[in-house]
mmCIF file of C-alpha atoms in Angstrom:
data_model
loop_
_atom_site.group_PDB
_atom_site.id
_atom_site.type_symbol
_atom_site.label_atom_id
_atom_site.label_comp_id
_atom_site.label_asym_id
_atom_site.label_seq_id
_atom_site.Cartn_x
_atom_site.Cartn_y
_atom_site.Cartn_z
ATOM 1 C CA MET R 960 -4.545 36.638 -9.479
ATOM 2 C CA PRO R 961 -4.436 33.642 -7.095
ATOM 3 C CA HIS R 962 -1.317 31.488 -7.111
ATOM 4 C CA THR R 963 -1.775 27.932 -8.399
ATOM 5 C CA GLU R 964 -0.001 26.483 -5.356
ATOM 6 C CA ASP R 965 -2.461 28.298 -3.096
ATOM 7 C CA LEU R 966 -5.368 26.651 -4.910
ATOM 8 C CA ALA R 967 -3.871 23.207 -4.328
ATOM 9 C CA ILE R 968 -3.277 23.949 -0.638
ATOM 10 C CA PHE R 969 -6.816 25.274 -0.174
ATOM 11 C CA ALA R 970 -8.312 22.196 -1.855
ATOM 12 C CA ARG R 971 -6.319 19.876 0.404
ATOM 13 C CA VAL R 972 -7.407 21.783 3.532
ATOM 14 C CA VAL R 973 -11.058 21.394 2.513
ATOM 15 C CA GLU R 974 -10.601 17.683 1.779
ATOM 16 C CA LEU R 975 -8.842 16.920 5.063
ATOM 17 C CA GLY R 976 -10.700 19.450 7.224
ATOM 18 C CA SER R 977 -7.509 20.597 8.921
ATOM 19 C CA LEU R 978 -4.647 22.996 8.270
ATOM 20 C CA SER R 979 -2.163 20.761 10.072
ATOM 21 C CA ALA R 980 -3.346 17.603 8.263
ATOM 22 C CA ALA R 981 -3.041 19.373 4.917
ATOM 23 C CA GLY R 982 0.423 20.547 5.922
ATOM 24 C CA ARG R 983 1.526 17.005 6.741
ATOM 25 C CA ASP R 984 0.080 15.731 3.481
ATOM 26 C CA LEU R 985 1.814 18.432 1.441
ATOM 27 C CA ARG R 986 4.960 18.481 3.607
ATOM 28 C CA LEU R 987 4.429 22.100 4.616
ATOM 29 C CA SER R 988 4.398 23.624 8.080
ATOM 30 C CA PRO R 989 1.014 24.716 9.513
ATOM 31 C CA ALA R 990 2.281 28.303 9.452
ATOM 32 C CA VAL R 991 2.991 28.130 5.720
ATOM 33 C CA VAL R 992 -0.435 26.594 5.054
ATOM 34 C CA SER R 993 -2.130 29.297 7.132
ATOM 35 C CA ASN R 994 -0.213 32.064 5.345
ATOM 36 C CA ARG R 995 -1.077 30.659 1.920
ATOM 37 C CA ILE R 996 -4.783 30.468 2.816
ATOM 38 C CA ALA R 997 -4.658 34.044 4.097
ATOM 39 C CA ARG R 998 -2.980 35.158 0.867
ATOM 40 C CA LEU R 999 -5.631 33.378 -1.205
ATOM 41 C CA GLU R 1000 -8.461 34.969 0.798
ATOM 42 C CA GLY R 1001 -6.768 38.325 0.315
ATOM 43 C CA ASP R 1002 -6.431 37.814 -3.431
ATOM 44 C CA LEU R 1003 -10.101 36.868 -3.705
ATOM 45 C CA LYS R 1004 -11.300 39.364 -1.096
ATOM 46 C CA ALA R 1005 -13.482 36.643 0.422
ATOM 47 C CA ARG R 1006 -13.465 34.484 3.528
ATOM 48 C CA LEU R 1007 -13.106 30.873 2.396
ATOM 49 C CA LEU R 1008 -12.812 28.923 5.651
ATOM 50 C CA ASN R 1009 -14.446 28.823 9.058
ATOM 51 C CA ARG R 1010 -11.999 27.695 11.731
ATOM 52 C CA THR R 1011 -12.911 25.928 14.978
ATOM 53 C CA THR R 1012 -10.697 24.225 17.530
ATOM 54 C CA ARG R 1013 -11.563 20.815 16.051
ATOM 55 C CA ARG R 1014 -12.069 21.309 12.330
ATOM 56 C CA VAL R 1015 -11.843 23.703 9.414
ATOM 57 C CA ASN R 1016 -14.926 23.942 7.190
ATOM 58 C CA PRO R 1017 -15.465 25.938 3.998
ATOM 59 C CA THR R 1018 -17.787 28.914 4.030
ATOM 60 C CA GLU R 1019 -20.538 29.086 1.426
ATOM 61 C CA GLU R 1020 -18.158 31.017 -0.827
ATOM 62 C CA GLY R 1021 -15.368 28.574 0.002
ATOM 63 C CA ALA R 1022 -17.454 25.528 -0.913
ATOM 64 C CA ALA R 1023 -18.325 27.039 -4.286
ATOM 65 C CA PHE R 1024 -14.717 28.069 -4.882
ATOM 66 C CA TYR R 1025 -13.501 24.566 -3.974
ATOM 67 C CA GLN R 1026 -15.425 23.072 -6.908
ATOM 68 C CA HIS R 1027 -13.798 25.599 -9.252
ATOM 69 C CA CYS R 1028 -10.409 24.749 -7.726
ATOM 70 C CA LEU R 1029 -10.845 21.086 -8.599
ATOM 71 C CA SER R 1030 -11.691 21.964 -12.192
ATOM 72 C CA ILE R 1031 -8.705 24.293 -12.489
ATOM 73 C CA LEU R 1032 -6.277 21.818 -10.918
ATOM 74 C CA ASN R 1033 -7.548 18.957 -13.063
ATOM 75 C CA GLU R 1034 -7.223 21.061 -16.219
ATOM 76 C CA LEU R 1035 -3.675 22.017 -15.260
ATOM 77 C CA GLU R 1036 -2.845 18.359 -14.717
ATOM 78 C CA GLN R 1037 -4.235 17.516 -18.153
ATOM 79 C CA VAL R 1038 -2.013 20.204 -19.692
ATOM 80 C CA GLU R 1039 1.013 18.817 -17.852
ATOM 81 C CA ASN R 1040 0.126 15.326 -19.035
ATOM 82 C CA LEU R 1041 -0.212 16.521 -22.620
ATOM 83 C CA LEU R 1042 3.171 18.217 -22.495
ATOM 84 C CA SER R 1043 4.757 15.169 -20.901
ATOM 85 C CA GLN R 1044 3.818 13.130 -23.984
ATOM 86 C CA ARG R 1045 6.438 15.112 -25.892
ATOM 87 C CA THR R 1046 9.265 13.421 -24.029
ATOM 88 C CA ASP R 1047 10.114 9.739 -24.084
ATOM 89 C CA GLU R 1048 11.339 9.851 -20.487
ATOM 90 C CA PRO R 1049 8.667 9.514 -17.763
ATOM 91 C CA ARG R 1050 9.142 12.281 -15.246
ATOM 92 C CA GLY R 1051 7.488 14.003 -12.327
ATOM 93 C CA PRO R 1052 5.640 12.751 -9.243
ATOM 94 C CA ILE R 1053 3.178 9.873 -9.191
ATOM 95 C CA LYS R 1054 0.800 9.172 -6.316
ATOM 96 C CA VAL R 1055 -0.209 5.517 -6.077
ATOM 97 C CA SER R 1056 -2.867 4.134 -3.723
ATOM 98 C CA LEU R 1057 -2.611 0.454 -2.734
ATOM 99 C CA PRO R 1058 -3.985 -1.984 -0.161
ATOM 100 C CA VAL R 1059 -1.677 -2.021 2.860
ATOM 101 C CA ALA R 1060 -0.438 -5.615 2.795
ATOM 102 C CA PHE R 1061 -0.207 -5.877 -0.999
ATOM 103 C CA GLY R 1062 1.683 -2.616 -1.279
ATOM 104 C CA ARG R 1063 4.091 -3.504 1.504
ATOM 105 C CA GLN R 1064 4.801 -7.025 0.238
ATOM 106 C CA TYR R 1065 4.795 -6.692 -3.542
ATOM 107 C CA VAL R 1066 5.267 -3.066 -4.560
ATOM 108 C CA ALA R 1067 7.242 -1.087 -1.965
ATOM 109 C CA PRO R 1068 10.329 -3.378 -2.173
ATOM 110 C CA HIS R 1069 10.656 -2.612 -5.907
ATOM 111 C CA ILE R 1070 10.317 1.185 -5.844
ATOM 112 C CA GLY R 1071 14.086 1.656 -5.638
ATOM 113 C CA ALA R 1072 14.545 -0.328 -8.852
ATOM 114 C CA PHE R 1073 11.754 1.643 -10.520
ATOM 115 C CA LEU R 1074 13.364 4.983 -9.654
ATOM 116 C CA ALA R 1075 16.758 3.720 -10.792
ATOM 117 C CA ARG R 1076 15.143 3.101 -14.173
ATOM 118 C CA TYR R 1077 13.280 6.438 -14.176
ATOM 119 C CA PRO R 1078 15.436 8.898 -12.193
ATOM 120 C CA GLN R 1079 13.299 11.897 -13.195
ATOM 121 C CA MET R 1080 10.294 10.505 -11.313
ATOM 122 C CA GLN R 1081 9.202 10.656 -7.678
ATOM 123 C CA VAL R 1082 6.922 8.000 -6.144
ATOM 124 C CA ARG R 1083 4.473 8.507 -3.320
ATOM 125 C CA LEU R 1084 2.693 5.408 -2.006
ATOM 126 C CA GLN R 1085 -0.605 5.742 -0.155
ATOM 127 C CA LEU R 1086 -1.134 2.456 1.694
ATOM 128 C CA THR R 1087 -4.745 2.066 2.777
ATOM 129 C CA ASP R 1088 -7.379 -0.673 2.811
ATOM 130 C CA ARG R 1089 -10.186 1.797 2.099
ATOM 131 C CA PHE R 1090 -11.270 2.784 -1.405
ATOM 132 C CA SER R 1091 -9.693 6.172 -2.060
ATOM 133 C CA ASP R 1092 -11.421 8.691 -4.315
ATOM 134 C CA LEU R 1093 -9.114 9.136 -7.304
ATOM 135 C CA ILE R 1094 -10.307 12.631 -8.165
ATOM 136 C CA GLN R 1095 -10.846 14.123 -4.708
ATOM 137 C CA GLU R 1096 -7.481 12.851 -3.461
ATOM 138 C CA ARG R 1097 -5.706 13.498 -6.775
ATOM 139 C CA ILE R 1098 -4.422 9.952 -7.082
ATOM 140 C CA ASP R 1099 -2.639 9.099 -10.322
ATOM 141 C CA LEU R 1100 -2.990 5.338 -10.016
ATOM 142 C CA ALA R 1101 -4.796 2.955 -7.659
ATOM 143 C CA ILE R 1102 -4.393 -0.775 -7.200
ATOM 144 C CA ARG R 1103 -7.668 -2.375 -6.140
ATOM 145 C CA ILE R 1104 -8.556 -5.952 -5.356
ATOM 146 C CA GLY R 1105 -12.077 -7.235 -5.878
ATOM 147 C CA ALA R 1106 -15.239 -5.743 -7.328
ATOM 148 C CA LEU R 1107 -14.900 -2.303 -8.884
ATOM 149 C CA GLU R 1108 -17.439 0.445 -8.375
ATOM 150 C CA ASP R 1109 -15.637 3.439 -9.893
ATOM 151 C CA SER R 1110 -17.023 3.330 -13.427
ATOM 152 C CA SER R 1111 -15.379 6.642 -14.353
ATOM 153 C CA ALA R 1112 -11.867 5.184 -14.096
ATOM 154 C CA ILE R 1113 -9.869 3.345 -16.732
ATOM 155 C CA VAL R 1114 -9.096 -0.212 -15.635
ATOM 156 C CA ARG R 1115 -6.285 -2.609 -16.463
ATOM 157 C CA ASN R 1116 -6.264 -6.157 -15.125
ATOM 158 C CA LEU R 1117 -2.979 -7.110 -13.447
ATOM 159 C CA ALA R 1118 -3.562 -10.581 -12.007
ATOM 160 C CA THR R 1119 -6.117 -13.082 -10.746
ATOM 161 C CA ASP R 1120 -6.687 -12.990 -7.000
ATOM 162 C CA ARG R 1121 -7.270 -16.581 -5.887
ATOM 163 C CA ARG R 1122 -8.633 -16.794 -2.344
ATOM 164 C CA VAL R 1123 -9.043 -19.461 0.314
ATOM 165 C CA ILE R 1124 -10.576 -19.876 3.765
ATOM 166 C CA VAL R 1125 -7.888 -20.646 6.323
ATOM 167 C CA ALA R 1126 -7.327 -21.169 10.022
ATOM 168 C CA ALA R 1127 -4.454 -22.021 12.326
ATOM 169 C CA PRO R 1128 -4.100 -25.711 13.262
ATOM 170 C CA ASP R 1129 -4.803 -24.877 16.934
ATOM 171 C CA TYR R 1130 -8.159 -23.330 16.033
ATOM 172 C CA LEU R 1131 -9.181 -26.334 13.941
ATOM 173 C CA ASP R 1132 -8.138 -28.726 16.711
ATOM 174 C CA ALA R 1133 -10.314 -26.829 19.186
ATOM 175 C CA ARG R 1134 -13.351 -26.020 17.029
ATOM 176 C CA GLY R 1135 -13.327 -28.690 14.352
ATOM 177 C CA ILE R 1136 -12.945 -28.504 10.584
ATOM 178 C CA PRO R 1137 -15.921 -27.157 8.590
ATOM 179 C CA LYS R 1138 -17.063 -29.777 6.075
ATOM 180 C CA ALA R 1139 -19.749 -27.799 4.224
ATOM 181 C CA PRO R 1140 -20.288 -24.074 3.562
ATOM 182 C CA GLU R 1141 -23.141 -23.948 6.093
ATOM 183 C CA ASP R 1142 -20.710 -25.015 8.825
ATOM 184 C CA LEU R 1143 -19.147 -21.554 8.625
ATOM 185 C CA LEU R 1144 -22.197 -20.193 10.426
ATOM 186 C CA GLU R 1145 -21.079 -22.107 13.534
ATOM 187 C CA HIS R 1146 -17.517 -20.776 13.420
ATOM 188 C CA ASN R 1147 -15.816 -17.569 14.485
ATOM 189 C CA CYS R 1148 -15.074 -15.698 11.254
ATOM 190 C CA LEU R 1149 -12.570 -12.845 11.295
ATOM 191 C CA LEU R 1150 -13.853 -9.948 9.193
ATOM 192 C CA LEU R 1151 -12.381 -6.987 7.385
ATOM 193 C CA ARG R 1152 -14.647 -3.970 7.881
ATOM 194 C CA PHE R 1153 -14.384 -0.546 6.288
ATOM 195 C CA PRO R 1154 -16.716 1.539 4.087
ATOM 196 C CA GLY R 1155 -17.312 -0.466 0.927
ATOM 197 C CA SER R 1156 -16.097 -3.775 2.334
ATOM 198 C CA LYS R 1157 -18.337 -6.806 1.804
ATOM 199 C CA GLN R 1158 -16.252 -9.350 3.707
ATOM 200 C CA TYR R 1159 -19.097 -10.244 6.053
ATOM 201 C CA ARG R 1160 -20.616 -12.010 3.028
ATOM 202 C CA TRP R 1161 -18.474 -14.894 1.813
ATOM 203 C CA THR R 1162 -19.336 -16.257 -1.642
ATOM 204 C CA LEU R 1163 -18.145 -19.809 -2.226
ATOM 205 C CA THR R 1164 -18.171 -21.953 -5.358
ATOM 206 C CA GLY R 1165 -19.716 -25.400 -5.630
ATOM 207 C CA PRO R 1166 -21.398 -27.889 -7.969
ATOM 208 C CA ASP R 1167 -24.675 -25.963 -7.796
ATOM 209 C CA GLY R 1168 -23.105 -22.566 -8.447
ATOM 210 C CA PRO R 1169 -22.010 -19.735 -6.142
ATOM 211 C CA GLN R 1170 -23.365 -19.698 -2.599
ATOM 212 C CA THR R 1171 -23.252 -16.558 -0.448
ATOM 213 C CA LEU R 1172 -23.221 -16.831 3.334
ATOM 214 C CA ARG R 1173 -23.488 -14.015 5.843
ATOM 215 C CA VAL R 1174 -20.766 -14.968 8.318
ATOM 216 C CA ALA R 1175 -20.061 -13.476 11.730
ATOM 217 C CA GLY R 1176 -17.469 -13.417 14.470
ATOM 218 C CA ASN R 1177 -16.367 -11.555 17.568
ATOM 219 C CA MET R 1178 -13.323 -9.838 16.019
ATOM 220 C CA ASP R 1179 -13.111 -7.468 13.063
ATOM 221 C CA SER R 1180 -10.708 -4.786 11.876
ATOM 222 C CA ASP R 1181 -10.188 -2.335 9.035
ATOM 223 C CA ASN R 1182 -6.629 -3.667 8.593
ATOM 224 C CA SER R 1183 -6.033 -6.942 6.759
ATOM 225 C CA GLU R 1184 -2.709 -7.563 8.490
ATOM 226 C CA VAL R 1185 -4.394 -7.450 11.904
ATOM 227 C CA LEU R 1186 -6.833 -10.117 10.691
ATOM 228 C CA LEU R 1187 -3.922 -12.261 9.573
ATOM 229 C CA ASP R 1188 -2.259 -11.942 12.984
ATOM 230 C CA TRP R 1189 -5.509 -12.994 14.691
ATOM 231 C CA CYS R 1190 -5.883 -15.940 12.350
ATOM 232 C CA LEU R 1191 -2.310 -17.102 12.991
ATOM 233 C CA ALA R 1192 -2.975 -16.815 16.730
ATOM 234 C CA GLY R 1193 -5.869 -19.263 16.425
ATOM 235 C CA HIS R 1194 -8.770 -16.869 16.955
ATOM 236 C CA GLY R 1195 -10.871 -17.886 13.961
ATOM 237 C CA LEU R 1196 -11.322 -18.509 10.250
ATOM 238 C CA ALA R 1197 -10.317 -15.903 7.686
ATOM 239 C CA LEU R 1198 -10.943 -15.451 3.989
ATOM 240 C CA LYS R 1199 -7.542 -14.593 2.569
ATOM 241 C CA SER R 1200 -5.873 -14.051 -0.784
ATOM 242 C CA ILE R 1201 -3.063 -16.466 -1.569
ATOM 243 C CA TRP R 1202 -0.690 -13.562 -2.182
ATOM 244 C CA GLU R 1203 -1.023 -12.518 1.465
ATOM 245 C CA ILE R 1204 -0.507 -15.928 3.087
ATOM 246 C CA VAL R 1205 1.641 -18.005 0.710
ATOM 247 C CA ASP R 1206 4.541 -18.241 3.182
ATOM 248 C CA HIS R 1207 2.209 -19.311 6.002
ATOM 249 C CA LEU R 1208 0.620 -21.968 3.783
ATOM 250 C CA ASN R 1209 4.010 -23.343 2.785
ATOM 251 C CA ALA R 1210 5.136 -23.449 6.430
ATOM 252 C CA GLY R 1211 1.940 -25.103 7.658
ATOM 253 C CA ARG R 1212 1.045 -22.217 9.949
ATOM 254 C CA LEU R 1213 -2.322 -21.945 8.177
ATOM 255 C CA LYS R 1214 -4.523 -24.725 6.819
ATOM 256 C CA VAL R 1215 -7.047 -24.422 3.998
ATOM 257 C CA VAL R 1216 -10.610 -25.579 4.705
ATOM 258 C CA LEU R 1217 -13.525 -26.225 2.349
ATOM 259 C CA ARG R 1218 -11.213 -27.079 -0.544
ATOM 260 C CA ASP R 1219 -14.205 -28.237 -2.610
ATOM 261 C CA HIS R 1220 -15.934 -24.884 -2.071
ATOM 262 C CA PRO R 1221 -13.253 -22.219 -2.595
ATOM 263 C CA PRO R 1222 -14.263 -18.560 -2.486
ATOM 264 C CA VAL R 1223 -15.042 -16.967 -5.820
ATOM 265 C CA ALA R 1224 -11.829 -15.544 -7.252
ATOM 266 C CA ASP R 1225 -11.339 -11.801 -7.527
ATOM 267 C CA ALA R 1226 -8.980 -9.773 -9.687
ATOM 268 C CA ILE R 1227 -6.239 -7.266 -9.027
ATOM 269 C CA HIS R 1228 -6.722 -4.119 -11.105
ATOM 270 C CA ALA R 1229 -4.875 -0.928 -11.843
ATOM 271 C CA LEU R 1230 -7.178 2.107 -12.082
ATOM 272 C CA TYR R 1231 -6.422 5.622 -13.203
ATOM 273 C CA PRO R 1232 -8.648 8.648 -13.820
ATOM 274 C CA HIS R 1233 -10.275 8.911 -17.209
ATOM 275 C CA GLY R 1234 -8.655 11.527 -19.406
ATOM 276 C CA ALA R 1235 -7.698 12.314 -22.959
ATOM 277 C CA HIS R 1236 -4.038 11.529 -22.291
ATOM 278 C CA VAL R 1237 -2.435 8.943 -20.043
ATOM 279 C CA PRO R 1238 0.735 10.411 -18.502
ATOM 280 C CA ALA R 1239 3.952 8.631 -19.417
ATOM 281 C CA ARG R 1240 4.692 8.211 -15.703
ATOM 282 C CA VAL R 1241 1.418 6.298 -15.189
ATOM 283 C CA ARG R 1242 2.053 4.044 -18.184
ATOM 284 C CA ALA R 1243 5.578 3.382 -16.940
ATOM 285 C CA PHE R 1244 4.402 2.433 -13.447
ATOM 286 C CA ILE R 1245 1.683 0.090 -14.731
ATOM 287 C CA ASP R 1246 4.142 -1.610 -17.079
ATOM 288 C CA PHE R 1247 6.554 -2.001 -14.169
ATOM 289 C CA LEU R 1248 3.845 -3.645 -12.055
ATOM 290 C CA VAL R 1249 3.046 -6.086 -14.856
ATOM 291 C CA GLU R 1250 6.744 -6.876 -15.113
ATOM 292 C CA ILE R 1251 7.315 -7.583 -11.407
ATOM 293 C CA LEU R 1252 4.104 -9.596 -10.981
ATOM 294 C CA GLY R 1253 4.710 -11.720 -14.066
ATOM 295 C CA PRO R 1254 2.287 -13.602 -16.365
ATOM 296 C CA LYS R 1255 1.803 -16.127 -13.554
ATOM 297 C CA PRO R 1256 1.727 -14.123 -10.309
ATOM 298 C CA ILE R 1257 4.826 -14.504 -8.177
ATOM 299 C CA TRP R 1258 2.809 -15.776 -5.199
ATOM 300 C CA GLU R 1259 1.360 -18.597 -7.308
ATOM 301 C CA ARG R 1260 4.867 -19.560 -8.405
ATOM 302 C CA ALA R 1261 5.985 -19.551 -4.763
ATOM 303 C CA LEU R 1262 3.150 -21.818 -3.579
ATOM 304 C CA LYS R 1263 4.507 -25.267 -2.649
ATOM 305 C CA VAL R 1264 1.361 -26.921 -1.246
ATOM 306 C CA THR R 1265 -1.809 -28.101 -2.958
ATOM 307 C CA ILE R 1266 -4.887 -26.112 -2.033
#
């Protein structure tokens, strides 16, 4: 009978397309990963993977087996979650996916305090600006900002995400201050681009309702912190959440434009996979996030300028 750990390793190899990448993700050496795959193929008496110098792909049998692996691993997780309800103390590992800047600024600094409160837990943060697949990547909890497309997940609202359009004073001195939404079409707009991102369309509010503009610029990145650096350097306008730039607003390093036409606000959500039982560790982490953010988000309390 195949070992459960071997199933998890095989699934991660298929998802990442690499033995070494799966090893890094699971904190195992490539040799151990290779040996476990060989043992699994021996147990099943079937070849599961085709190996090339660049990538590992599942065979026809491997692709079919991978789907069964996901079902088995998910069922095992549900059993573990059910059993964990019998103890009041949250325990075990939790994998949390967050946007890079938000996770670094508002979550990572508090993980030590969280683990001091729940010493039987282990926290793994996945910082990425892309939308991770909760099931495929076996993520326990994801923090997402903006529109949600994963209808299969359970959602809890954490905070309002108020946004503004900003630029460095040097940029505004050189290019002028936009007075109306249409003026954005004549400016260099710094854009966040990754699969699922819609930042090239900026939706602003106004007396006649929302207005969406397709903006453009000569610089874009899949990392929000790079965009912020470019904006601070005077390279263009950026649409930014207040939580990311509150210190720069207070210090005058960034100026808000189009105050009468602010971008439509988003929300910050916690998402977790739909299931019959919510693990105690997931509930504990969500409650901790609500606690550290506060009823009025900490970045709103820190804001000292009128926007």
